[in-house]
């Protein structure tokens, strides 16, 4: 099993930012959403940090981010 490459990590970070911005424009609320989304992502893929997600789960992680509420 191999973890994500740097480009894939960047893509996930960008997706998280896009999702948070889509959910709210309120800066104070965004920091809470960032933490919640990164925590949910780590829990979903059973890792301590999103950059430890397995490469085979990259597209599932993107889907999870874009559909997270």
PDB file of N, CA, C and O in Angstrom:
ATOM      1  N   UNK A   1       0.847  -1.192   0.000  1.00  0.00           N
ATOM      2  CA  UNK A   1       0.000   0.000   0.000  1.00  0.00           C
ATOM      3  C   UNK A   1       0.884   1.244   0.000  1.00  0.00           C
ATOM      4  O   UNK A   1       1.855   1.326   0.741  1.00  0.00           O
ATOM      5  N   UNK A   2       0.519   2.198  -0.810  1.00  0.00           N
ATOM      6  CA  UNK A   2       1.302   3.422  -0.853  1.00  0.00           C
ATOM      7  C   UNK A   2       0.416   4.626  -0.543  1.00  0.00           C
ATOM      8  O   UNK A   2      -0.743   4.676  -0.942  1.00  0.00           O
ATOM      9  N   UNK A   3       1.005   5.563   0.169  1.00  0.00           N
ATOM     10  CA  UNK A   3       0.262   6.767   0.532  1.00  0.00           C
ATOM     11  C   UNK A   3       0.244   7.743  -0.634  1.00  0.00           C
ATOM     12  O   UNK A   3       0.941   7.570  -1.621  1.00  0.00           O
ATOM     13  N   UNK A   4      -0.539   8.774  -0.486  1.00  0.00           N
ATOM     14  CA  UNK A   4      -0.713   9.755  -1.555  1.00  0.00           C
ATOM     15  C   UNK A   4       0.583  10.453  -1.921  1.00  0.00           C
ATOM     16  O   UNK A   4       1.444  10.681  -1.083  1.00  0.00           O
ATOM     17  N   UNK A   5       0.681  10.815  -3.188  1.00  0.00           N
ATOM     18  CA  UNK A   5       1.808  11.613  -3.652  1.00  0.00           C
ATOM     19  C   UNK A   5       1.524  13.075  -3.333  1.00  0.00           C
ATOM     20  O   UNK A   5       0.390  13.464  -3.063  1.00  0.00           O
ATOM     21  N   UNK A   6       2.563  13.898  -3.391  1.00  0.00           N
ATOM     22  CA  UNK A   6       2.425  15.309  -3.043  1.00  0.00           C
ATOM     23  C   UNK A   6       1.343  15.997  -3.875  1.00  0.00           C
ATOM     24  O   UNK A   6       0.556  16.788  -3.350  1.00  0.00           O
ATOM     25  N   UNK A   7       1.278  15.694  -5.165  1.00  0.00           N
ATOM     26  CA  UNK A   7       0.264  16.318  -6.031  1.00  0.00           C
ATOM     27  C   UNK A   7      -1.147  15.940  -5.588  1.00  0.00           C
ATOM     28  O   UNK A   7      -2.073  16.744  -5.654  1.00  0.00           O
ATOM     29  N   UNK A   8      -1.313  14.688  -5.160  1.00  0.00           N
ATOM     30  CA  UNK A   8      -2.624  14.243  -4.713  1.00  0.00           C
ATOM     31  C   UNK A   8      -3.004  14.924  -3.400  1.00  0.00           C
ATOM     32  O   UNK A   8      -4.167  15.296  -3.210  1.00  0.00           O
ATOM     33  N   UNK A   9      -2.041  15.103  -2.503  1.00  0.00           N
ATOM     34  CA  UNK A   9      -2.298  15.821  -1.253  1.00  0.00           C
ATOM     35  C   UNK A   9      -2.730  17.252  -1.545  1.00  0.00           C
ATOM     36  O   UNK A   9      -3.679  17.757  -0.932  1.00  0.00           O
ATOM     37  N   UNK A  10      -2.045  17.893  -2.480  1.00  0.00           N
ATOM     38  CA  UNK A  10      -2.405  19.257  -2.873  1.00  0.00           C
ATOM     39  C   UNK A  10      -3.828  19.299  -3.421  1.00  0.00           C
ATOM     40  O   UNK A  10      -4.593  20.225  -3.128  1.00  0.00           O
ATOM     41  N   UNK A  11      -4.186  18.321  -4.217  1.00  0.00           N
ATOM     42  CA  UNK A  11      -5.528  18.269  -4.802  1.00  0.00           C
ATOM     43  C   UNK A  11      -6.588  18.101  -3.715  1.00  0.00           C
ATOM     44  O   UNK A  11      -7.650  18.719  -3.774  1.00  0.00           O
ATOM     45  N   UNK A  12      -6.302  17.268  -2.716  1.00  0.00           N
ATOM     46  CA  UNK A  12      -7.256  17.093  -1.624  1.00  0.00           C
ATOM     47  C   UNK A  12      -7.396  18.381  -0.810  1.00  0.00           C
ATOM     48  O   UNK A  12      -8.508  18.761  -0.447  1.00  0.00           O
ATOM     49  N   UNK A  13      -6.281  19.060  -0.542  1.00  0.00           N
ATOM     50  CA  UNK A  13      -6.335  20.330   0.189  1.00  0.00           C
ATOM     51  C   UNK A  13      -7.166  21.356  -0.578  1.00  0.00           C
ATOM     52  O   UNK A  13      -7.976  22.076   0.008  1.00  0.00           O
ATOM     53  N   UNK A  14      -6.969  21.406  -1.881  1.00  0.00           N
ATOM     54  CA  UNK A  14      -7.741  22.331  -2.712  1.00  0.00           C
ATOM     55  C   UNK A  14      -9.229  21.975  -2.665  1.00  0.00           C
ATOM     56  O   UNK A  14     -10.083  22.859  -2.554  1.00  0.00           O
ATOM     57  N   UNK A  15      -9.536  20.697  -2.725  1.00  0.00           N
ATOM     58  CA  UNK A  15     -10.927  20.253  -2.675  1.00  0.00           C
ATOM     59  C   UNK A  15     -11.567  20.620  -1.337  1.00  0.00           C
ATOM     60  O   UNK A  15     -12.728  21.045  -1.294  1.00  0.00           O
ATOM     61  N   UNK A  16     -10.821  20.466  -0.259  1.00  0.00           N
ATOM     62  CA  UNK A  16     -11.348  20.837   1.063  1.00  0.00           C
ATOM     63  C   UNK A  16     -11.660  22.334   1.085  1.00  0.00           C
ATOM     64  O   UNK A  16     -12.732  22.750   1.531  1.00  0.00           O
ATOM     65  N   UNK A  17     -10.751  23.144   0.583  1.00  0.00           N
ATOM     66  CA  UNK A  17     -10.983  24.586   0.534  1.00  0.00           C
ATOM     67  C   UNK A  17     -12.199  24.947  -0.293  1.00  0.00           C
ATOM     68  O   UNK A  17     -13.014  25.786   0.105  1.00  0.00           O
ATOM     69  N   UNK A  18     -12.346  24.304  -1.439  1.00  0.00           N
ATOM     70  CA  UNK A  18     -13.499  24.561  -2.303  1.00  0.00           C
ATOM     71  C   UNK A  18     -14.798  24.181  -1.605  1.00  0.00           C
ATOM     72  O   UNK A  18     -15.798  24.904  -1.680  1.00  0.00           O
ATOM     73  N   UNK A  19     -14.773  23.042  -0.919  1.00  0.00           N
ATOM     74  CA  UNK A  19     -15.986  22.575  -0.239  1.00  0.00           C
ATOM     75  C   UNK A  19     -16.373  23.510   0.900  1.00  0.00           C
ATOM     76  O   UNK A  19     -17.541  23.880   1.052  1.00  0.00           O
ATOM     77  N   UNK A  20     -15.394  23.896   1.709  1.00  0.00           N
ATOM     78  CA  UNK A  20     -15.676  24.796   2.828  1.00  0.00           C
ATOM     79  C   UNK A  20     -16.207  26.129   2.306  1.00  0.00           C
ATOM     80  O   UNK A  20     -17.183  26.663   2.828  1.00  0.00           O
ATOM     81  N   UNK A  21     -15.591  26.662   1.249  1.00  0.00           N
ATOM     82  CA  UNK A  21     -16.058  27.927   0.678  1.00  0.00           C
ATOM     83  C   UNK A  21     -17.465  27.811   0.106  1.00  0.00           C
ATOM     84  O   UNK A  21     -18.225  28.772   0.128  1.00  0.00           O
ATOM     85  N   UNK A  22     -17.796  26.634  -0.400  1.00  0.00           N
ATOM     86  CA  UNK A  22     -19.146  26.433  -0.935  1.00  0.00           C
ATOM     87  C   UNK A  22     -20.180  26.369   0.195  1.00  0.00           C
ATOM     88  O   UNK A  22     -21.308  26.817   0.039  1.00  0.00           O
ATOM     89  N   UNK A  23     -19.761  25.814   1.337  1.00  0.00           N
ATOM     90  CA  UNK A  23     -20.692  25.669   2.455  1.00  0.00           C
ATOM     91  C   UNK A  23     -20.941  26.978   3.198  1.00  0.00           C
ATOM     92  O   UNK A  23     -22.040  27.198   3.711  1.00  0.00           O
ATOM     93  N   UNK A  24     -19.931  27.828   3.297  1.00  0.00           N
ATOM     94  CA  UNK A  24     -20.116  29.109   3.987  1.00  0.00           C
ATOM     95  C   UNK A  24     -19.068  30.117   3.538  1.00  0.00           C
ATOM     96  O   UNK A  24     -17.950  29.744   3.207  1.00  0.00           O
ATOM     97  N   UNK A  25     -19.461  31.372   3.559  1.00  0.00           N
ATOM     98  CA  UNK A  25     -18.524  32.459   3.257  1.00  0.00           C
ATOM     99  C   UNK A  25     -18.092  33.160   4.547  1.00  0.00           C
ATOM    100  O   UNK A  25     -17.261  34.052   4.530  1.00  0.00           O
ATOM    101  N   UNK A  26     -18.663  32.746   5.673  1.00  0.00           N
ATOM    102  CA  UNK A  26     -18.368  33.362   6.967  1.00  0.00           C
ATOM    103  C   UNK A  26     -17.028  32.843   7.477  1.00  0.00           C
ATOM    104  O   UNK A  26     -16.881  31.655   7.773  1.00  0.00           O
ATOM    105  N   UNK A  27     -16.041  33.734   7.562  1.00  0.00           N
ATOM    106  CA  UNK A  27     -14.677  33.341   7.937  1.00  0.00           C
ATOM    107  C   UNK A  27     -14.631  32.628   9.286  1.00  0.00           C
ATOM    108  O   UNK A  27     -13.909  31.648   9.453  1.00  0.00           O
ATOM    109  N   UNK A  28     -15.394  33.109  10.256  1.00  0.00           N
ATOM    110  CA  UNK A  28     -15.378  32.504  11.587  1.00  0.00           C
ATOM    111  C   UNK A  28     -15.879  31.055  11.546  1.00  0.00           C
ATOM    112  O   UNK A  28     -15.414  30.209  12.305  1.00  0.00           O
ATOM    113  N   UNK A  29     -16.816  30.787  10.686  1.00  0.00           N
ATOM    114  CA  UNK A  29     -17.371  29.431  10.579  1.00  0.00           C
ATOM    115  C   UNK A  29     -16.451  28.516   9.768  1.00  0.00           C
ATOM    116  O   UNK A  29     -16.448  27.304   9.965  1.00  0.00           O
ATOM    117  N   UNK A  30     -15.679  29.091   8.866  1.00  0.00           N
ATOM    118  CA  UNK A  30     -14.837  28.275   7.995  1.00  0.00           C
ATOM    119  C   UNK A  30     -13.790  27.479   8.761  1.00  0.00           C
ATOM    120  O   UNK A  30     -13.555  26.314   8.455  1.00  0.00           O
ATOM    121  N   UNK A  31     -13.169  28.071   9.770  1.00  0.00           N
ATOM    122  CA  UNK A  31     -12.128  27.341  10.494  1.00  0.00           C
ATOM    123  C   UNK A  31     -12.709  26.103  11.182  1.00  0.00           C
ATOM    124  O   UNK A  31     -12.078  25.042  11.195  1.00  0.00           O
ATOM    125  N   UNK A  32     -13.910  26.222  11.689  1.00  0.00           N
ATOM    126  CA  UNK A  32     -14.574  25.073  12.310  1.00  0.00           C
ATOM    127  C   UNK A  32     -14.870  24.001  11.269  1.00  0.00           C
ATOM    128  O   UNK A  32     -14.670  22.809  11.523  1.00  0.00           O
ATOM    129  N   UNK A  33     -15.329  24.427  10.097  1.00  0.00           N
ATOM    130  CA  UNK A  33     -15.630  23.470   9.033  1.00  0.00           C
ATOM    131  C   UNK A  33     -14.375  22.775   8.518  1.00  0.00           C
ATOM    132  O   UNK A  33     -14.398  21.579   8.236  1.00  0.00           O
ATOM    133  N   UNK A  34     -13.285  23.524   8.395  1.00  0.00           N
ATOM    134  CA  UNK A  34     -12.020  22.909   7.976  1.00  0.00           C
ATOM    135  C   UNK A  34     -11.643  21.780   8.929  1.00  0.00           C
ATOM    136  O   UNK A  34     -11.330  20.669   8.502  1.00  0.00           O
ATOM    137  N   UNK A  35     -11.651  22.078  10.220  1.00  0.00           N
ATOM    138  CA  UNK A  35     -11.293  21.053  11.211  1.00  0.00           C
ATOM    139  C   UNK A  35     -12.236  19.857  11.140  1.00  0.00           C
ATOM    140  O   UNK A  35     -11.801  18.710  11.178  1.00  0.00           O
ATOM    141  N   UNK A  36     -13.528  20.127  11.025  1.00  0.00           N
ATOM    142  CA  UNK A  36     -14.520  19.050  10.989  1.00  0.00           C
ATOM    143  C   UNK A  36     -14.343  18.180   9.746  1.00  0.00           C
ATOM    144  O   UNK A  36     -14.413  16.948   9.827  1.00  0.00           O
ATOM    145  N   UNK A  37     -14.103  18.812   8.610  1.00  0.00           N
ATOM    146  CA  UNK A  37     -13.953  18.055   7.369  1.00  0.00           C
ATOM    147  C   UNK A  37     -12.677  17.219   7.376  1.00  0.00           C
ATOM    148  O   UNK A  37     -12.694  16.040   7.019  1.00  0.00           O
ATOM    149  N   UNK A  38     -11.560  17.803   7.804  1.00  0.00           N
ATOM    150  CA  UNK A  38     -10.321  17.031   7.882  1.00  0.00           C
ATOM    151  C   UNK A  38     -10.452  15.875   8.878  1.00  0.00           C
ATOM    152  O   UNK A  38      -9.972  14.769   8.620  1.00  0.00           O
ATOM    153  N   UNK A  39     -11.139  16.093   9.983  1.00  0.00           N
ATOM    154  CA  UNK A  39     -11.356  15.018  10.963  1.00  0.00           C
ATOM    155  C   UNK A  39     -12.224  13.915  10.382  1.00  0.00           C
ATOM    156  O   UNK A  39     -11.938  12.728  10.554  1.00  0.00           O
ATOM    157  N   UNK A  40     -13.291  14.309   9.695  1.00  0.00           N
ATOM    158  CA  UNK A  40     -14.185  13.323   9.089  1.00  0.00           C
ATOM    159  C   UNK A  40     -13.456  12.520   8.016  1.00  0.00           C
ATOM    160  O   UNK A  40     -13.644  11.302   7.896  1.00  0.00           O
ATOM    161  N   UNK A  41     -12.612  13.183   7.254  1.00  0.00           N
ATOM    162  CA  UNK A  41     -11.835  12.518   6.202  1.00  0.00           C
ATOM    163  C   UNK A  41     -10.872  11.496   6.809  1.00  0.00           C
ATOM    164  O   UNK A  41     -10.789  10.353   6.347  1.00  0.00           O
ATOM    165  N   UNK A  42     -10.170  11.888   7.853  1.00  0.00           N
ATOM    166  CA  UNK A  42      -9.240  10.973   8.522  1.00  0.00           C
ATOM    167  C   UNK A  42      -9.981   9.787   9.127  1.00  0.00           C
ATOM    168  O   UNK A  42      -9.533   8.637   9.015  1.00  0.00           O
ATOM    169  N   UNK A  43     -11.133  10.063   9.735  1.00  0.00           N
ATOM    170  CA  UNK A  43     -11.921   8.975  10.340  1.00  0.00           C
ATOM    171  C   UNK A  43     -12.450   8.030   9.265  1.00  0.00           C
ATOM    172  O   UNK A  43     -12.386   6.809   9.420  1.00  0.00           O
ATOM    173  N   UNK A  44     -12.954   8.580   8.183  1.00  0.00           N
ATOM    174  CA  UNK A  44     -13.508   7.772   7.096  1.00  0.00           C
ATOM    175  C   UNK A  44     -12.473   6.793   6.543  1.00  0.00           C
ATOM    176  O   UNK A  44     -12.779   5.638   6.248  1.00  0.00           O
ATOM    177  N   UNK A  45     -11.236   7.257   6.409  1.00  0.00           N
ATOM    178  CA  UNK A  45     -10.200   6.422   5.803  1.00  0.00           C
ATOM    179  C   UNK A  45      -9.252   5.815   6.842  1.00  0.00           C
ATOM    180  O   UNK A  45      -8.213   5.264   6.495  1.00  0.00           O
ATOM    181  N   UNK A  46      -9.636   5.937   8.117  1.00  0.00           N
ATOM    182  CA  UNK A  46      -8.927   5.290   9.219  1.00  0.00           C
ATOM    183  C   UNK A  46      -7.437   5.645   9.245  1.00  0.00           C
ATOM    184  O   UNK A  46      -6.569   4.771   9.295  1.00  0.00           O
ATOM    185  N   UNK A  47      -7.162   6.951   9.165  1.00  0.00           N
ATOM    186  CA  UNK A  47      -5.789   7.459   9.225  1.00  0.00           C
ATOM    187  C   UNK A  47      -5.757   8.611  10.236  1.00  0.00           C
ATOM    188  O   UNK A  47      -6.794   9.119  10.640  1.00  0.00           O
ATOM    189  N   UNK A  48      -4.561   9.024  10.623  1.00  0.00           N
ATOM    190  CA  UNK A  48      -4.462  10.148  11.560  1.00  0.00           C
ATOM    191  C   UNK A  48      -4.368  11.486  10.833  1.00  0.00           C
ATOM    192  O   UNK A  48      -4.607  12.526  11.423  1.00  0.00           O
ATOM    193  N   UNK A  49      -4.007  11.453   9.553  1.00  0.00           N
ATOM    194  CA  UNK A  49      -3.924  12.669   8.747  1.00  0.00           C
ATOM    195  C   UNK A  49      -4.304  12.329   7.303  1.00  0.00           C
ATOM    196  O   UNK A  49      -4.008  11.228   6.826  1.00  0.00           O
ATOM    197  N   UNK A  50      -4.924  13.287   6.631  1.00  0.00           N
ATOM    198  CA  UNK A  50      -5.375  13.029   5.258  1.00  0.00           C
ATOM    199  C   UNK A  50      -4.237  12.607   4.334  1.00  0.00           C
ATOM    200  O   UNK A  50      -4.442  11.858   3.390  1.00  0.00           O
ATOM    201  N   UNK A  51      -3.007  13.055   4.611  1.00  0.00           N
ATOM    202  CA  UNK A  51      -1.900  12.707   3.718  1.00  0.00           C
ATOM    203  C   UNK A  51      -1.427  11.265   3.885  1.00  0.00           C
ATOM    204  O   UNK A  51      -0.536  10.827   3.167  1.00  0.00           O
ATOM    205  N   UNK A  52      -2.052  10.526   4.788  1.00  0.00           N
ATOM    206  CA  UNK A  52      -1.756   9.103   4.951  1.00  0.00           C
ATOM    207  C   UNK A  52      -2.769   8.216   4.222  1.00  0.00           C
ATOM    208  O   UNK A  52      -2.670   6.990   4.274  1.00  0.00           O
ATOM    209  N   UNK A  53      -3.717   8.831   3.555  1.00  0.00           N
ATOM    210  CA  UNK A  53      -4.719   8.069   2.801  1.00  0.00           C
ATOM    211  C   UNK A  53      -4.018   7.272   1.709  1.00  0.00           C
ATOM    212  O   UNK A  53      -3.082   7.746   1.075  1.00  0.00           O
ATOM    213  N   UNK A  54      -4.478   6.075   1.508  1.00  0.00           N
ATOM    214  CA  UNK A  54      -3.893   5.193   0.495  1.00  0.00           C
ATOM    215  C   UNK A  54      -4.195   5.732  -0.903  1.00  0.00           C
ATOM    216  O   UNK A  54      -5.279   6.250  -1.155  1.00  0.00           O
ATOM    217  N   UNK A  55      -3.233   5.570  -1.806  1.00  0.00           N
ATOM    218  CA  UNK A  55      -3.421   6.049  -3.189  1.00  0.00           C
ATOM    219  C   UNK A  55      -4.671   5.473  -3.838  1.00  0.00           C
ATOM    220  O   UNK A  55      -5.359   6.159  -4.575  1.00  0.00           O
ATOM    221  N   UNK A  56      -4.976   4.211  -3.554  1.00  0.00           N
ATOM    222  CA  UNK A  56      -6.153   3.592  -4.182  1.00  0.00           C
ATOM    223  C   UNK A  56      -7.455   4.255  -3.730  1.00  0.00           C
ATOM    224  O   UNK A  56      -8.483   4.115  -4.383  1.00  0.00           O
ATOM    225  N   UNK A  57      -7.416   4.998  -2.632  1.00  0.00           N
ATOM    226  CA  UNK A  57      -8.609   5.664  -2.107  1.00  0.00           C
ATOM    227  C   UNK A  57      -8.698   7.137  -2.501  1.00  0.00           C
ATOM    228  O   UNK A  57      -9.596   7.846  -2.049  1.00  0.00           O
ATOM    229  N   UNK A  58      -7.793   7.602  -3.353  1.00  0.00           N
ATOM    230  CA  UNK A  58      -7.740   9.023  -3.704  1.00  0.00           C
ATOM    231  C   UNK A  58      -9.073   9.534  -4.254  1.00  0.00           C
ATOM    232  O   UNK A  58      -9.606  10.542  -3.782  1.00  0.00           O
ATOM    233  N   UNK A  59      -9.625   8.862  -5.238  1.00  0.00           N
ATOM    234  CA  UNK A  59     -10.871   9.344  -5.848  1.00  0.00           C
ATOM    235  C   UNK A  59     -12.052   9.208  -4.895  1.00  0.00           C
ATOM    236  O   UNK A  59     -12.951  10.056  -4.895  1.00  0.00           O
ATOM    237  N   UNK A  60     -12.041   8.187  -4.054  1.00  0.00           N
ATOM    238  CA  UNK A  60     -13.081   8.064  -3.020  1.00  0.00           C
ATOM    239  C   UNK A  60     -12.976   9.229  -2.034  1.00  0.00           C
ATOM    240  O   UNK A  60     -13.996   9.747  -1.572  1.00  0.00           O
ATOM    241  N   UNK A  61     -11.753   9.633  -1.715  1.00  0.00           N
ATOM    242  CA  UNK A  61     -11.551  10.762  -0.803  1.00  0.00           C
ATOM    243  C   UNK A  61     -12.074  12.056  -1.431  1.00  0.00           C
ATOM    244  O   UNK A  61     -12.733  12.858  -0.755  1.00  0.00           O
ATOM    245  N   UNK A  62     -11.785  12.268  -2.711  1.00  0.00           N
ATOM    246  CA  UNK A  62     -12.309  13.450  -3.401  1.00  0.00           C
ATOM    247  C   UNK A  62     -13.833  13.466  -3.379  1.00  0.00           C
ATOM    248  O   UNK A  62     -14.460  14.490  -3.085  1.00  0.00           O
ATOM    249  N   UNK A  63     -14.427  12.328  -3.671  1.00  0.00           N
ATOM    250  CA  UNK A  63     -15.893  12.227  -3.655  1.00  0.00           C
ATOM    251  C   UNK A  63     -16.429  12.528  -2.256  1.00  0.00           C
ATOM    252  O   UNK A  63     -17.417  13.255  -2.104  1.00  0.00           O
ATOM    253  N   UNK A  64     -15.777  11.981  -1.246  1.00  0.00           N
ATOM    254  CA  UNK A  64     -16.191  12.216   0.130  1.00  0.00           C
ATOM    255  C   UNK A  64     -16.164  13.712   0.450  1.00  0.00           C
ATOM    256  O   UNK A  64     -17.110  14.250   1.023  1.00  0.00           O
ATOM    257  N   UNK A  65     -15.101  14.378   0.053  1.00  0.00           N
ATOM    258  CA  UNK A  65     -14.972  15.813   0.316  1.00  0.00           C
ATOM    259  C   UNK A  65     -16.087  16.594  -0.375  1.00  0.00           C
ATOM    260  O   UNK A  65     -16.749  17.431   0.245  1.00  0.00           O
ATOM    261  N   UNK A  66     -16.304  16.316  -1.650  1.00  0.00           N
ATOM    262  CA  UNK A  66     -17.279  17.098  -2.406  1.00  0.00           C
ATOM    263  C   UNK A  66     -18.731  16.823  -2.015  1.00  0.00           C
ATOM    264  O   UNK A  66     -19.616  17.610  -2.350  1.00  0.00           O
ATOM    265  N   UNK A  67     -18.980  15.735  -1.291  1.00  0.00           N
ATOM    266  CA  UNK A  67     -20.349  15.427  -0.872  1.00  0.00           C
ATOM    267  C   UNK A  67     -20.544  15.601   0.638  1.00  0.00           C
ATOM    268  O   UNK A  67     -21.642  15.403   1.136  1.00  0.00           O
ATOM    269  N   UNK A  68     -19.485  15.987   1.348  1.00  0.00           N
ATOM    270  CA  UNK A  68     -19.550  16.132   2.795  1.00  0.00           C
ATOM    271  C   UNK A  68     -20.447  17.295   3.193  1.00  0.00           C
ATOM    272  O   UNK A  68     -20.480  18.322   2.550  1.00  0.00           O
ATOM    273  N   UNK A  69     -21.240  17.068   4.245  1.00  0.00           N
ATOM    274  CA  UNK A  69     -22.148  18.125   4.755  1.00  0.00           C
ATOM    275  C   UNK A  69     -21.916  18.332   6.230  1.00  0.00           C
ATOM    276  O   UNK A  69     -21.632  17.431   6.961  1.00  0.00           O
TER     277      UNK A  69
END
